[in-house]
């Protein structure tokens, strides 16, 4: 494919010199504490552009809001079987992008190419996927994220913002616009079409080349919010994407292998628009993806929960009359409410359990960690919990790269534990036998009343 040929030739001409320059400069400045090679940041300042953003009434719905029926999603994706034949792009991100592209194709003038930018991967990895929609071939390259998204410069974007001055990357759907020559040379303007990136043009979030991004396995430098690429790739990237192409910036920590139709967002047939959960805010767009994942867990992985519990009507009086979509929505809100009182919605929260002794997995005191405050010892009782101490033991206690602190891995384990509790006892609220103190009827840490109020606040429960 043409883009791969050009990328390879450019790489062979420049990569050796660039990498040598990088290593020499980093030897002088030291790199990060872990000893990994870390490129320097952008030394300029975030710009402000006086041109108007996309008007609110012109914004498109976010892919995570579009609850496409399984059958419809499968039918759409069959039209794109030729895309990504080598399975390079994380599957859920690719599937969501393709479905969205298919349904909003008229909004994009350049339909020859599309791109997926996965902030769920480290900047050490190739995570900017330029897709030739005709041939299906994919060109994967390195890309920077904003300094405000990665405060400790460990290569992982953890926070996203649409606010000027945040210096952070933004999630959502972008449409490429005109090119111009700026402080970084040839650059490509972007218009944000989602509520989470609608300020992209005013913030001067653009595609440009940068010396702090290189095609090598190092922690890339941080931009001021722009998806900056290596100088050697700049011209080709802009050539393919300019003139109204779609770019989908998302967080996908799943794999690239296909499984079934790839539907991960719909409990059953029929279109359903999910009622937002209590933790969702414009300043925390990643939580919308967590909400969608909770819906998937309840509706697919642990669908036994849809039958409800003996005390489910205490939380949602109308539960028995709801559709499976609505029931999954209710359960998702219940888990969000528990998360509020377990971790304050913080995925890196952890607390020592002073009465529980030593964790048999870690050999250290037991800590409850992550969104649902789980422990490594849980893997000894539930094989669906995928915490990996061998990977986590050398990371700092609150390092978001720890498997137990990964929101998706943590939620998957927690929802499974609740499903097993319901299967065993039939109830959510228990005097004994409940994993979480916040749903124990006789615990001083009980938050049953507050959790009930949060669930009852859903329109379908009233």
PDB file of N, CA, C and O in Angstrom, residues 13 16 19 34 52 59 89 120 137 140 150 161 176 179 200 217 248 251 259 323 340 353 358 370 390:
ATOM      1  N   UNK A  13      15.456   6.365   6.054  1.00  0.00           N
ATOM      2  CA  UNK A  13      16.353   7.487   5.802  1.00  0.00           C
ATOM      3  C   UNK A  13      16.667   8.284   7.061  1.00  0.00           C
ATOM      4  O   UNK A  13      17.746   8.834   7.208  1.00  0.00           O
ATOM      5  N   UNK A  16      17.628   6.273  12.104  1.00  0.00           N
ATOM      6  CA  UNK A  16      18.890   6.077  12.820  1.00  0.00           C
ATOM      7  C   UNK A  16      19.433   7.378  13.376  1.00  0.00           C
ATOM      8  O   UNK A  16      19.811   7.470  14.545  1.00  0.00           O
ATOM      9  N   UNK A  19      17.058   8.665  16.265  1.00  0.00           N
ATOM     10  CA  UNK A  19      17.165   7.913  17.507  1.00  0.00           C
ATOM     11  C   UNK A  19      18.481   8.198  18.202  1.00  0.00           C
ATOM     12  O   UNK A  19      18.547   8.344  19.416  1.00  0.00           O
ATOM     13  N   UNK A  34      12.316   5.666  36.090  1.00  0.00           N
ATOM     14  CA  UNK A  34      12.346   4.238  35.848  1.00  0.00           C
ATOM     15  C   UNK A  34      13.443   3.817  34.907  1.00  0.00           C
ATOM     16  O   UNK A  34      13.612   2.643  34.608  1.00  0.00           O
ATOM     17  N   UNK A  52     -14.156  30.624  15.069  1.00  0.00           N
ATOM     18  CA  UNK A  52     -15.181  29.988  15.909  1.00  0.00           C
ATOM     19  C   UNK A  52     -15.118  28.476  15.881  1.00  0.00           C
ATOM     20  O   UNK A  52     -14.660  27.868  14.915  1.00  0.00           O
ATOM     21  N   UNK A  59     -22.972  19.711  16.570  1.00  0.00           N
ATOM     22  CA  UNK A  59     -22.206  18.605  17.119  1.00  0.00           C
ATOM     23  C   UNK A  59     -22.895  17.284  16.810  1.00  0.00           C
ATOM     24  O   UNK A  59     -24.122  17.195  16.769  1.00  0.00           O
ATOM     25  N   UNK A  89      -5.448  -2.695  14.864  1.00  0.00           N
ATOM     26  CA  UNK A  89      -6.192  -1.704  15.638  1.00  0.00           C
ATOM     27  C   UNK A  89      -6.987  -2.392  16.755  1.00  0.00           C
ATOM     28  O   UNK A  89      -7.615  -3.422  16.506  1.00  0.00           O
ATOM     29  N   UNK A 120      -5.669   4.680  25.016  1.00  0.00           N
ATOM     30  CA  UNK A 120      -5.577   3.604  25.991  1.00  0.00           C
ATOM     31  C   UNK A 120      -4.227   2.920  25.966  1.00  0.00           C
ATOM     32  O   UNK A 120      -3.900   2.141  26.866  1.00  0.00           O
ATOM     33  N   UNK A 137      -5.959  -1.360   4.402  1.00  0.00           N
ATOM     34  CA  UNK A 137      -4.651  -1.403   5.041  1.00  0.00           C
ATOM     35  C   UNK A 137      -4.505  -0.310   6.097  1.00  0.00           C
ATOM     36  O   UNK A 137      -5.126   0.757   5.999  1.00  0.00           O
ATOM     37  N   UNK A 140       0.247   2.280  11.159  1.00  0.00           N
ATOM     38  CA  UNK A 140       0.282   2.604  12.587  1.00  0.00           C
ATOM     39  C   UNK A 140       1.553   3.371  12.911  1.00  0.00           C
ATOM     40  O   UNK A 140       2.650   2.948  12.552  1.00  0.00           O
ATOM     41  N   UNK A 150      -1.060  13.735  31.171  1.00  0.00           N
ATOM     42  CA  UNK A 150      -0.043  12.806  31.670  1.00  0.00           C
ATOM     43  C   UNK A 150       0.896  13.570  32.595  1.00  0.00           C
ATOM     44  O   UNK A 150       2.010  13.928  32.236  1.00  0.00           O
ATOM     45  N   UNK A 161      -9.432  16.779  28.564  1.00  0.00           N
ATOM     46  CA  UNK A 161     -10.142  18.028  28.811  1.00  0.00           C
ATOM     47  C   UNK A 161     -10.435  18.741  27.503  1.00  0.00           C
ATOM     48  O   UNK A 161      -9.709  18.611  26.521  1.00  0.00           O
ATOM     49  N   UNK A 176     -11.059  16.618  10.050  1.00  0.00           N
ATOM     50  CA  UNK A 176      -9.910  17.414   9.608  1.00  0.00           C
ATOM     51  C   UNK A 176     -10.388  18.569   8.731  1.00  0.00           C
ATOM     52  O   UNK A 176     -11.407  18.474   8.051  1.00  0.00           O
ATOM     53  N   UNK A 179      -5.201  23.070   5.884  1.00  0.00           N
ATOM     54  CA  UNK A 179      -3.799  23.065   6.283  1.00  0.00           C
ATOM     55  C   UNK A 179      -3.301  24.510   6.381  1.00  0.00           C
ATOM     56  O   UNK A 179      -3.895  25.436   5.823  1.00  0.00           O
ATOM     57  N   UNK A 200     -11.700  22.306  20.098  1.00  0.00           N
ATOM     58  CA  UNK A 200     -10.437  21.958  19.446  1.00  0.00           C
ATOM     59  C   UNK A 200      -9.888  23.092  18.598  1.00  0.00           C
ATOM     60  O   UNK A 200      -8.704  23.428  18.670  1.00  0.00           O
ATOM     61  N   UNK A 217      10.561   2.956  20.231  1.00  0.00           N
ATOM     62  CA  UNK A 217       9.871   2.491  21.429  1.00  0.00           C
ATOM     63  C   UNK A 217      10.361   3.243  22.662  1.00  0.00           C
ATOM     64  O   UNK A 217      11.010   2.683  23.544  1.00  0.00           O
ATOM     65  N   UNK A 248     -11.056   9.420  15.159  1.00  0.00           N
ATOM     66  CA  UNK A 248     -11.741   9.032  16.392  1.00  0.00           C
ATOM     67  C   UNK A 248     -10.707   8.846  17.487  1.00  0.00           C
ATOM     68  O   UNK A 248      -9.899   7.928  17.446  1.00  0.00           O
ATOM     69  N   UNK A 251     -10.331   5.752  24.212  1.00  0.00           N
ATOM     70  CA  UNK A 251      -9.531   4.945  25.138  1.00  0.00           C
ATOM     71  C   UNK A 251     -10.028   3.513  25.032  1.00  0.00           C
ATOM     72  O   UNK A 251     -11.165   3.222  25.381  1.00  0.00           O
ATOM     73  N   UNK A 259     -14.025 -11.201  17.925  1.00  0.00           N
ATOM     74  CA  UNK A 259     -14.822 -12.220  18.613  1.00  0.00           C
ATOM     75  C   UNK A 259     -16.279 -11.947  18.320  1.00  0.00           C
ATOM     76  O   UNK A 259     -16.862 -10.987  18.793  1.00  0.00           O
ATOM     77  N   UNK A 323     -37.243  -3.146  30.409  1.00  0.00           N
ATOM     78  CA  UNK A 323     -36.599  -3.961  29.381  1.00  0.00           C
ATOM     79  C   UNK A 323     -35.209  -4.358  29.863  1.00  0.00           C
ATOM     80  O   UNK A 323     -34.689  -3.803  30.848  1.00  0.00           O
ATOM     81  N   UNK A 340     -18.837   5.242  44.176  1.00  0.00           N
ATOM     82  CA  UNK A 340     -18.740   6.560  44.811  1.00  0.00           C
ATOM     83  C   UNK A 340     -18.331   6.429  46.272  1.00  0.00           C
ATOM     84  O   UNK A 340     -17.469   7.169  46.766  1.00  0.00           O
ATOM     85  N   UNK A 353      -6.377  -2.754  54.672  1.00  0.00           N
ATOM     86  CA  UNK A 353      -7.374  -3.429  55.505  1.00  0.00           C
ATOM     87  C   UNK A 353      -6.658  -3.957  56.744  1.00  0.00           C
ATOM     88  O   UNK A 353      -6.078  -5.047  56.733  1.00  0.00           O
ATOM     89  N   UNK A 358      -2.340 -10.654  56.024  1.00  0.00           N
ATOM     90  CA  UNK A 358      -1.448 -10.664  54.864  1.00  0.00           C
ATOM     91  C   UNK A 358      -2.157 -11.213  53.631  1.00  0.00           C
ATOM     92  O   UNK A 358      -2.850 -12.234  53.708  1.00  0.00           O
ATOM     93  N   UNK A 370      -8.568   0.396  43.756  1.00  0.00           N
ATOM     94  CA  UNK A 370      -9.306   0.644  42.525  1.00  0.00           C
ATOM     95  C   UNK A 370     -10.730   1.108  42.736  1.00  0.00           C
ATOM     96  O   UNK A 370     -11.172   1.362  43.856  1.00  0.00           O
ATOM     97  N   UNK A 390       2.475 -10.312  39.266  1.00  0.00           N
ATOM     98  CA  UNK A 390       3.808 -10.403  38.673  1.00  0.00           C
ATOM     99  C   UNK A 390       4.122  -9.183  37.826  1.00  0.00           C
ATOM    100  O   UNK A 390       5.286  -8.783  37.697  1.00  0.00           O
TER     101      UNK A 390
END
